[in-house]
GROMACS .gro file of N, CA, C and O in nm:
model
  432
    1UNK      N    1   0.098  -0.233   1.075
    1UNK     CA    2   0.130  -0.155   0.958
    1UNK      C    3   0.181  -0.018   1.002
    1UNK      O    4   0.123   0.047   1.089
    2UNK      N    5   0.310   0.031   0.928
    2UNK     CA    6   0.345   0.159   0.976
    2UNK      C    7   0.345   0.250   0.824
    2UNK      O    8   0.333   0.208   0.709
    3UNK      N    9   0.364   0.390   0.875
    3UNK     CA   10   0.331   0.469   0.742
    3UNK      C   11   0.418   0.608   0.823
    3UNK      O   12   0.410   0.677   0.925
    4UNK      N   13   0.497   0.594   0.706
    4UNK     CA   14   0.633   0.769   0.744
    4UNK      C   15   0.638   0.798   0.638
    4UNK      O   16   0.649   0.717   0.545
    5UNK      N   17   0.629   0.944   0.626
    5UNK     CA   18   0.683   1.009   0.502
    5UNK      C   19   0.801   1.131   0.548
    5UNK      O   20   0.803   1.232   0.618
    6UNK      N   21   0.876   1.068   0.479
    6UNK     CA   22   1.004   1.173   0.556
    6UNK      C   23   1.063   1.243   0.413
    6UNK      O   24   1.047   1.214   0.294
    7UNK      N   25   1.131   1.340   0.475
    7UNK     CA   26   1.240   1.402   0.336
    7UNK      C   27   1.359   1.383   0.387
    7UNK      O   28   1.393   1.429   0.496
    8UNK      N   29   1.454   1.293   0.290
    8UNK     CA   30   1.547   1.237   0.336
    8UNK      C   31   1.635   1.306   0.257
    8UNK      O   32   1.619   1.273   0.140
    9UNK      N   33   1.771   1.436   0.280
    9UNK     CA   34   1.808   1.475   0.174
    9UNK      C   35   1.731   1.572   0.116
    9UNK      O   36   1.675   1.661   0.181
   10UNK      N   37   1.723   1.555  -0.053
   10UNK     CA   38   1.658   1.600  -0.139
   10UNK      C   39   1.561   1.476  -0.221
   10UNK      O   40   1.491   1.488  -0.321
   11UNK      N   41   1.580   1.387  -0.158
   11UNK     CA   42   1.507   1.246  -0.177
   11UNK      C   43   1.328   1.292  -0.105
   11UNK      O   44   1.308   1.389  -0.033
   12UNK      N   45   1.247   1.217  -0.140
   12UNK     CA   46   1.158   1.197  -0.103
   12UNK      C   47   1.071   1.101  -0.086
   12UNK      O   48   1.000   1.086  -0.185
   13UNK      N   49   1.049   1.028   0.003
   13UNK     CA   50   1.029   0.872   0.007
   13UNK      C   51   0.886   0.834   0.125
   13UNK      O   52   0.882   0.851   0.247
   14UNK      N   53   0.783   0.782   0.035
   14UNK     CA   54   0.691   0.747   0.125
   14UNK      C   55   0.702   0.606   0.141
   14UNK      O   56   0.765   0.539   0.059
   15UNK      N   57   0.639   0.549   0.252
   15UNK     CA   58   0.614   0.424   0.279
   15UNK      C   59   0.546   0.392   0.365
   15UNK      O   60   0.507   0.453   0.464
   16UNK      N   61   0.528   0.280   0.323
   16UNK     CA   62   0.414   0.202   0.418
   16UNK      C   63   0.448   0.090   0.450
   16UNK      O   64   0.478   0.049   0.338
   17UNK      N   65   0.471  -0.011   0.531
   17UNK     CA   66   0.468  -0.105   0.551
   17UNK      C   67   0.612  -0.118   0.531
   17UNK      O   68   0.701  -0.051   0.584
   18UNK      N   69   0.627  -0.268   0.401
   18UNK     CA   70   0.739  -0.281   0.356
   18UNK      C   71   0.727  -0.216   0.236
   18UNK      O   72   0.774  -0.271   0.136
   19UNK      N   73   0.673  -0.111   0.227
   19UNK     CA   74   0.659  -0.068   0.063
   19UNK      C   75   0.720   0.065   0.067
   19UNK      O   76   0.666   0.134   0.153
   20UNK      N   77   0.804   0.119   0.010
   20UNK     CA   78   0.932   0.237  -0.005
   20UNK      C   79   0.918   0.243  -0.103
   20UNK      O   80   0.922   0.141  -0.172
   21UNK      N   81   0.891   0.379  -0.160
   21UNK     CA   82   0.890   0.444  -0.288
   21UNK      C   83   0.934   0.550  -0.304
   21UNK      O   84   0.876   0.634  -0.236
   22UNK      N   85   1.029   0.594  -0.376
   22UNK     CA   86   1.133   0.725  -0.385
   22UNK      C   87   1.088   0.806  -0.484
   22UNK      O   88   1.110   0.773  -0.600
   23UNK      N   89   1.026   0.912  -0.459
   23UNK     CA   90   0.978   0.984  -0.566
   23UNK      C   91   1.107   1.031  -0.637
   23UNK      O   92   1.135   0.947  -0.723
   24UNK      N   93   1.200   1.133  -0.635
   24UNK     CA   94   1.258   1.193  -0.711
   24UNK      C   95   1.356   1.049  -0.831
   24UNK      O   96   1.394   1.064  -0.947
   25UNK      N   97   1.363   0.972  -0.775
   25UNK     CA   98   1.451   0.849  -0.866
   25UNK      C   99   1.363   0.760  -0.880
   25UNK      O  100   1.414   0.656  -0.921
   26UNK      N  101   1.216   0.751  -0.860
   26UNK     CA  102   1.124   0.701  -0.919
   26UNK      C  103   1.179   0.534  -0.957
   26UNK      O  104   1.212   0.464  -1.053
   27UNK      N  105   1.159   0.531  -0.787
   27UNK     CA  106   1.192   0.374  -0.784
   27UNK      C  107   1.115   0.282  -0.661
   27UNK      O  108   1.123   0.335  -0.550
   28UNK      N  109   1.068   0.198  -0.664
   28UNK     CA  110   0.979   0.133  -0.572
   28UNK      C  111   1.041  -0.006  -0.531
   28UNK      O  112   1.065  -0.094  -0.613
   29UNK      N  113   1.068  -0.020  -0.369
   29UNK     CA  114   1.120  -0.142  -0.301
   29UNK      C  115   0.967  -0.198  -0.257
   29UNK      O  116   0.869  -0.130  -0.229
   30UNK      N  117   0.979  -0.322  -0.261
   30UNK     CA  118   0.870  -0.414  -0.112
   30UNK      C  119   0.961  -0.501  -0.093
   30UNK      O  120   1.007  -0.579  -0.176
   31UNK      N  121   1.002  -0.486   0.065
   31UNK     CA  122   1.083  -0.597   0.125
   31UNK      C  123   1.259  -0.604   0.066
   31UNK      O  124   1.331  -0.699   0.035
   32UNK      N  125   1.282  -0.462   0.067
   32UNK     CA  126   1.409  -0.440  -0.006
   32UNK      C  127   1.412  -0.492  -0.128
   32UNK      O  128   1.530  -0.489  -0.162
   33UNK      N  129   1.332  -0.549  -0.232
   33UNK     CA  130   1.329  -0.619  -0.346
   33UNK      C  131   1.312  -0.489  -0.421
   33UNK      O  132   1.237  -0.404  -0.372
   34UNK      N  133   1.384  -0.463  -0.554
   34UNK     CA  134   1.317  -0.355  -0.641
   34UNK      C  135   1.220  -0.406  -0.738
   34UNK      O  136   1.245  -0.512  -0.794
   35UNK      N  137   1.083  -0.327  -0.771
   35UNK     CA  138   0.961  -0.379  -0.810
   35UNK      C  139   1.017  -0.257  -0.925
   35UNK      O  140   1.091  -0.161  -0.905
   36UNK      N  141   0.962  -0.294  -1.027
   36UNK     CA  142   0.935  -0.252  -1.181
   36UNK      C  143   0.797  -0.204  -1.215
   36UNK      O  144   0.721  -0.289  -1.262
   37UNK      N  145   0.749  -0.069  -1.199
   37UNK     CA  146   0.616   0.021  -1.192
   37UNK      C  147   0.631   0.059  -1.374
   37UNK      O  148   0.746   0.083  -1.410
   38UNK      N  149   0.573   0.063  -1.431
   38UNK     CA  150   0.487   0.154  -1.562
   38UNK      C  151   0.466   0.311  -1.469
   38UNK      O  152   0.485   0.300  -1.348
   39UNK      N  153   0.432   0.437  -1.517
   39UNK     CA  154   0.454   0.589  -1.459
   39UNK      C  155   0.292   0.552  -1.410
   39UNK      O  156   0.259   0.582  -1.295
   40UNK      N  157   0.227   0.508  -1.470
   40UNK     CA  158   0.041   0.487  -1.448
   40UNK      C  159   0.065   0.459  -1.288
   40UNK      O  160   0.044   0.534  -1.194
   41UNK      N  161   0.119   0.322  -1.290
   41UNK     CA  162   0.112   0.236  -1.198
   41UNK      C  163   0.178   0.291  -1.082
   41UNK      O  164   0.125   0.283  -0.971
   42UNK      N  165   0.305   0.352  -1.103
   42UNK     CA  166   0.395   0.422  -1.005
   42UNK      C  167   0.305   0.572  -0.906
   42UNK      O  168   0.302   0.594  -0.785
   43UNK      N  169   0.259   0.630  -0.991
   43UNK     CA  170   0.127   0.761  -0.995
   43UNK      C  171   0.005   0.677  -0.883
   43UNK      O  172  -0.055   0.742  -0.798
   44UNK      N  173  -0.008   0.588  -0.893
   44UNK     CA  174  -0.135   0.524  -0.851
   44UNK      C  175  -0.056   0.500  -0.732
   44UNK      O  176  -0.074   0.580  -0.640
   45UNK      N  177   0.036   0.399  -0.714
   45UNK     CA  178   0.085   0.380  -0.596
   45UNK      C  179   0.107   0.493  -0.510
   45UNK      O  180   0.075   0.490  -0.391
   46UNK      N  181   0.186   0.640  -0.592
   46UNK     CA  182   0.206   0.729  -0.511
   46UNK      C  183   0.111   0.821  -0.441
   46UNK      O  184   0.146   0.901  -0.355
   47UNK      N  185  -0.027   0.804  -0.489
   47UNK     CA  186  -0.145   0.821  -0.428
   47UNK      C  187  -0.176   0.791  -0.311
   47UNK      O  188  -0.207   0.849  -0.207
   48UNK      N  189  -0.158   0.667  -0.355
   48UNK     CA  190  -0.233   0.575  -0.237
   48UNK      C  191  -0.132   0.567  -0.102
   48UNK      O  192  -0.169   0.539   0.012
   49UNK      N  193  -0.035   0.590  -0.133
   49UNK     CA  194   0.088   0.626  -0.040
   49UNK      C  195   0.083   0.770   0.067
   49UNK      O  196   0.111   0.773   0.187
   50UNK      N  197   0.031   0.899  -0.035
   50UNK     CA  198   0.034   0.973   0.024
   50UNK      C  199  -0.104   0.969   0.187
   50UNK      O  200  -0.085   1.024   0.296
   51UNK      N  201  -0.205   0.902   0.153
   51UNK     CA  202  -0.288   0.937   0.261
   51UNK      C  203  -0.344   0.757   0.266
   51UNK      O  204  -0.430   0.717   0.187
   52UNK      N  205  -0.278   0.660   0.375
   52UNK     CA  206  -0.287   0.535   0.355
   52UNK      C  207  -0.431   0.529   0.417
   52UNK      O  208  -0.452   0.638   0.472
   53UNK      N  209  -0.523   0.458   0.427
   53UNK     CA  210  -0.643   0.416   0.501
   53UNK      C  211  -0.754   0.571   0.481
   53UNK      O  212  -0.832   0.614   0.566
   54UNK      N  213  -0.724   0.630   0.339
   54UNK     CA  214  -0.814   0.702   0.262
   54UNK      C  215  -0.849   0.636   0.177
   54UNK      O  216  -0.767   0.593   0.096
   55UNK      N  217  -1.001   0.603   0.165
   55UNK     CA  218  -1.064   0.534   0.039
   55UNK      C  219  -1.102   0.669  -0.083
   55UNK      O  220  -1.171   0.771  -0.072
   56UNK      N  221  -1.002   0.601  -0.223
   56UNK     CA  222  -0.951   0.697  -0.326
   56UNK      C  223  -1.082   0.621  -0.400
   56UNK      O  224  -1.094   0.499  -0.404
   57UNK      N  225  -1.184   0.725  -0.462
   57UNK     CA  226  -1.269   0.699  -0.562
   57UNK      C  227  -1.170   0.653  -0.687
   57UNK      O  228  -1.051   0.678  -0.701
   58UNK      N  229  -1.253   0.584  -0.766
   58UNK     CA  230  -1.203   0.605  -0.938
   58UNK      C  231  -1.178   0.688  -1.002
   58UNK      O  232  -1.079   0.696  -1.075
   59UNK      N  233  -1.281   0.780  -0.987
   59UNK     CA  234  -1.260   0.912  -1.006
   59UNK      C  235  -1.151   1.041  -0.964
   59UNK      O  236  -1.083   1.120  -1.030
   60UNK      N  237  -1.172   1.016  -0.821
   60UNK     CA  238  -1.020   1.134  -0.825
   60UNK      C  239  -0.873   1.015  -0.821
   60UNK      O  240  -0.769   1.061  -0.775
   61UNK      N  241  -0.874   0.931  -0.850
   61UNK     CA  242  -0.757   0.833  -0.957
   61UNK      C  243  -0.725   0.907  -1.061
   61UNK      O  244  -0.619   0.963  -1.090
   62UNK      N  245  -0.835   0.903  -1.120
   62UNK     CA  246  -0.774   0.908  -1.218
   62UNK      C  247  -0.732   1.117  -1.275
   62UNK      O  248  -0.669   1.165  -1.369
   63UNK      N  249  -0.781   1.156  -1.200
   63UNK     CA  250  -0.756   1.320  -1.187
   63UNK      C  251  -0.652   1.343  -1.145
   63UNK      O  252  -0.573   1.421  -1.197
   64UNK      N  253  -0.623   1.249  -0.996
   64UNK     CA  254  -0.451   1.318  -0.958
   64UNK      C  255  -0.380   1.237  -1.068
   64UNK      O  256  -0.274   1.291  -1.099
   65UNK      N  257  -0.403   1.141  -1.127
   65UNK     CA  258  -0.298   1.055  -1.198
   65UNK      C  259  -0.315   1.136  -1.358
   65UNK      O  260  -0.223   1.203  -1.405
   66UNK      N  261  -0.397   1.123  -1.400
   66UNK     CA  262  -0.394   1.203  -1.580
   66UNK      C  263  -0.432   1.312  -1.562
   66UNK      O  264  -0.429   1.378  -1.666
   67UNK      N  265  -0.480   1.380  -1.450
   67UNK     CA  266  -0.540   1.526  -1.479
   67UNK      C  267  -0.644   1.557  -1.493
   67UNK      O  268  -0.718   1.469  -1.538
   68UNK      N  269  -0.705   1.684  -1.464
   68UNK     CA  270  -0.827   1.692  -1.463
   68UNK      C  271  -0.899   1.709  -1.590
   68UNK      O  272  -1.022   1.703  -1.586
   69UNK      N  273  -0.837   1.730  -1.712
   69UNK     CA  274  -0.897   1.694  -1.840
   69UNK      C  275  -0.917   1.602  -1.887
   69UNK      O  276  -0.994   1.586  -1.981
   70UNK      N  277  -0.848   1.516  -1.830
   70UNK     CA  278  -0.821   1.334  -1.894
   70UNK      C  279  -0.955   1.249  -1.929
   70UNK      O  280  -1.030   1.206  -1.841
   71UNK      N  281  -0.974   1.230  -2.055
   71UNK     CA  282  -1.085   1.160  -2.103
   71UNK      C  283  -1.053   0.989  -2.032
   71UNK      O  284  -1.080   0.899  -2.111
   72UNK      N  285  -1.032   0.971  -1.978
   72UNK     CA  286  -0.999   0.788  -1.945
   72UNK      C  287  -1.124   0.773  -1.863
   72UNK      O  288  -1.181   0.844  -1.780
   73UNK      N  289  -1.149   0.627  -1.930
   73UNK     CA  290  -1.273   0.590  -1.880
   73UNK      C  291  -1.220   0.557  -1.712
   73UNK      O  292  -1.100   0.541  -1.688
   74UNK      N  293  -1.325   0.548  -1.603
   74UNK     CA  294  -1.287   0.533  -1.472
   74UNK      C  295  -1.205   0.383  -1.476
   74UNK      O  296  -1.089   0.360  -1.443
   75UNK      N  297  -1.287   0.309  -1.519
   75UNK     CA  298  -1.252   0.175  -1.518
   75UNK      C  299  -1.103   0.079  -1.586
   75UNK      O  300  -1.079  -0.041  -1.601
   76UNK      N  301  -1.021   0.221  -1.618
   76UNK     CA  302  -0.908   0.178  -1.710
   76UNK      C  303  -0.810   0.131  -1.563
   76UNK      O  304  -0.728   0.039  -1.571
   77UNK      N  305  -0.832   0.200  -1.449
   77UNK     CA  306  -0.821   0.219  -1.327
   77UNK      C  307  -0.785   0.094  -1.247
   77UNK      O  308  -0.699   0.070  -1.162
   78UNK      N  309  -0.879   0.024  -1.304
   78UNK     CA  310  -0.927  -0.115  -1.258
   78UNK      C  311  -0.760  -0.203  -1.289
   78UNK      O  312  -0.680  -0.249  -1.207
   79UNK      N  313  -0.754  -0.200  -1.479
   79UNK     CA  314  -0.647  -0.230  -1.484
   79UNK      C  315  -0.521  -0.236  -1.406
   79UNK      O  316  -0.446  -0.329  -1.374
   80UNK      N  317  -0.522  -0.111  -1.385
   80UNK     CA  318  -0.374  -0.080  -1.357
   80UNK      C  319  -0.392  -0.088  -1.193
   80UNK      O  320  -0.292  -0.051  -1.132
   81UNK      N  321  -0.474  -0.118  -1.135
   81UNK     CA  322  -0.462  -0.140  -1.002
   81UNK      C  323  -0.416  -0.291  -1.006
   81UNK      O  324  -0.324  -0.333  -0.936
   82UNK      N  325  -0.485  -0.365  -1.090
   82UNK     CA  326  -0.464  -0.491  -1.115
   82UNK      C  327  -0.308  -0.543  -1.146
   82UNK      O  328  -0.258  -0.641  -1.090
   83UNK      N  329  -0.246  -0.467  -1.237
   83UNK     CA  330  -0.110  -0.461  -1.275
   83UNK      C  331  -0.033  -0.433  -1.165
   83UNK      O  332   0.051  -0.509  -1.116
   84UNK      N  333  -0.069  -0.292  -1.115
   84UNK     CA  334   0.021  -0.266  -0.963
   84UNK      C  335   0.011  -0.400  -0.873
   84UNK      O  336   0.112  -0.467  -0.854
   85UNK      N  337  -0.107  -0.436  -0.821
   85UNK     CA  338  -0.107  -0.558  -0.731
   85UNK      C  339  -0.041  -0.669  -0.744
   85UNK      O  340   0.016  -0.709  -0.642
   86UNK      N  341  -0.027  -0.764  -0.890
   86UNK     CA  342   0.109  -0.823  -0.939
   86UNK      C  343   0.229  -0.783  -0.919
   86UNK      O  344   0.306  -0.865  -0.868
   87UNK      N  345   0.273  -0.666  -0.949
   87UNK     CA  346   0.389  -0.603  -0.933
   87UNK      C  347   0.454  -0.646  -0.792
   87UNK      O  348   0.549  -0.721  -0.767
   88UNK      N  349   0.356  -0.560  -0.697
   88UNK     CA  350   0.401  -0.611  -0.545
   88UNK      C  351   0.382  -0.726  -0.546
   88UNK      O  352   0.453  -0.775  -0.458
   89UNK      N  353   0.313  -0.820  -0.608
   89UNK     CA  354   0.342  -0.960  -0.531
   89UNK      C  355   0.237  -1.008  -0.416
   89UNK      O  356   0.261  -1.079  -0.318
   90UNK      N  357   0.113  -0.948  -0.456
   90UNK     CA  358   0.005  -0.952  -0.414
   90UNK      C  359  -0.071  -1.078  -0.413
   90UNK      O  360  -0.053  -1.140  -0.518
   91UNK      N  361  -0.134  -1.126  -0.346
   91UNK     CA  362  -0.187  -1.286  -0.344
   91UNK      C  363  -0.287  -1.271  -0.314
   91UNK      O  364  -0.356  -1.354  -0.373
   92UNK      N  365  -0.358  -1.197  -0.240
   92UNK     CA  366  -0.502  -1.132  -0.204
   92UNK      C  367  -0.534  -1.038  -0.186
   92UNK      O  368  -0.456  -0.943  -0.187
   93UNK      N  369  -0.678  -1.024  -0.159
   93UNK     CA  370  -0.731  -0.921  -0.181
   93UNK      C  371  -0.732  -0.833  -0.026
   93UNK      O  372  -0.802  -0.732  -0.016
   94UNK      N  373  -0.671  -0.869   0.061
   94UNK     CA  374  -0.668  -0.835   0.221
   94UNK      C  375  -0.578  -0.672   0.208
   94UNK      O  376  -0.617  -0.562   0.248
   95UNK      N  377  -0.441  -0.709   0.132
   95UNK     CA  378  -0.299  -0.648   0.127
   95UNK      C  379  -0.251  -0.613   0.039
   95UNK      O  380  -0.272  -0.681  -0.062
   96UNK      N  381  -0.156  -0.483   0.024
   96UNK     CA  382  -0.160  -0.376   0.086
   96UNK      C  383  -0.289  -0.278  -0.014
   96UNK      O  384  -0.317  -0.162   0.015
   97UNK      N  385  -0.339  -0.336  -0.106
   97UNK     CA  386  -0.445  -0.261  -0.191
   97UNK      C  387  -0.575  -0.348  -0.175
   97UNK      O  388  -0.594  -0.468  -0.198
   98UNK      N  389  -0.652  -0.257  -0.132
   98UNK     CA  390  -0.765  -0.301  -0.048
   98UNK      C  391  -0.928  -0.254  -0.174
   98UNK      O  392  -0.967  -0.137  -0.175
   99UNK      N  393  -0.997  -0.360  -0.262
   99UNK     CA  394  -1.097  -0.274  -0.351
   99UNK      C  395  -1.213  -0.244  -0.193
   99UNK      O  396  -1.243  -0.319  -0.100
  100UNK      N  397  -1.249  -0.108  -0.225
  100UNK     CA  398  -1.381  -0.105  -0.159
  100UNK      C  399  -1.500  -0.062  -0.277
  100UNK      O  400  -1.520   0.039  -0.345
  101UNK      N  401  -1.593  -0.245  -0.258
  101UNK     CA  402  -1.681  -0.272  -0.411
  101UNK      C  403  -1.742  -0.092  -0.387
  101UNK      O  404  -1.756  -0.017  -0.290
  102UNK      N  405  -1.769  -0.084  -0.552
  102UNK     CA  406  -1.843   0.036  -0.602
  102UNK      C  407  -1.774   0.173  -0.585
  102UNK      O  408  -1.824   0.267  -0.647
  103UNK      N  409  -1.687   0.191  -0.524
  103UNK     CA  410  -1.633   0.331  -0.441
  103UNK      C  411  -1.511   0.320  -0.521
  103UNK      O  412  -1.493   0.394  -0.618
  104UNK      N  413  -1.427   0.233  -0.487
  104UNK     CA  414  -1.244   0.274  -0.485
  104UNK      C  415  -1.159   0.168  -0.419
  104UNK      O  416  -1.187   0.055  -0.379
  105UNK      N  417  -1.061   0.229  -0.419
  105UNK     CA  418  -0.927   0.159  -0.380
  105UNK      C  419  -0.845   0.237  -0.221
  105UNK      O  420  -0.821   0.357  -0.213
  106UNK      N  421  -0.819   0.153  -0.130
  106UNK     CA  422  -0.774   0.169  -0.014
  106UNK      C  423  -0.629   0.139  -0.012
  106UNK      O  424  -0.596   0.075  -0.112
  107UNK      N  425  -0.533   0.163   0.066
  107UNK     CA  426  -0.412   0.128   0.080
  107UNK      C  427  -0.440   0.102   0.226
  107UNK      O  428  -0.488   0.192   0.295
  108UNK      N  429  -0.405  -0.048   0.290
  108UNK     CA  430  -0.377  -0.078   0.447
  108UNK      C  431  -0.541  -0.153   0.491
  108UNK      O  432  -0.563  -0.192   0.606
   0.00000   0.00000   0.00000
């Protein structure tokens, strides 16, 4: 597994693996394929992008993603991790979104 975050341009693009995500045009490849994110889902990915093999509570999920006022229950979280993992084309639970029970969500 590899992980670069470069500024390419005025582009900004993290990745991991085969997973490329362009922040400023807010667009997400796996395997050169373009994947179709909801802003929730895209936010979550770009999390988990920024610091890969950091286990992200539910809790600060959902703070960098809605903010630190955001009434959302932790567990809405759950969802949309669930949604993201379809998206990529996910088949198990090994890759590239990793649950660690009770805590959070891992990338790698």
């Amino acid at each position: 597994m590899t992980w670069a975050r470069a500024a390419i341009g005025t582009d900004l693009e993290l990745e991991f693996d085969d997973i490329l995500l362009e922040i400023e045009c807010l667009r997400v490849r796996r395997g050169g394929r373009l994947v179709r994110l909801g802003s929730i889902e895209f936010g979550i990915l770009a999390v988990l992008l920024e610091s890969p093999s950091h286990i992200w509570t539910r809790a600060a999920l959902v703070e960098r993603v809605w903010g630190q006022r955001a009434a959302v229950n932790r567990r809405v979280i759950d969802v949309h991790v669930a949604r993201l993992r379809k998206a990529l084309g996910q088949t198990d639970n090994k890759y590239p979104i990793r649950t660690v029970r009770g805590v959070g969500y891992v990338l790698g």
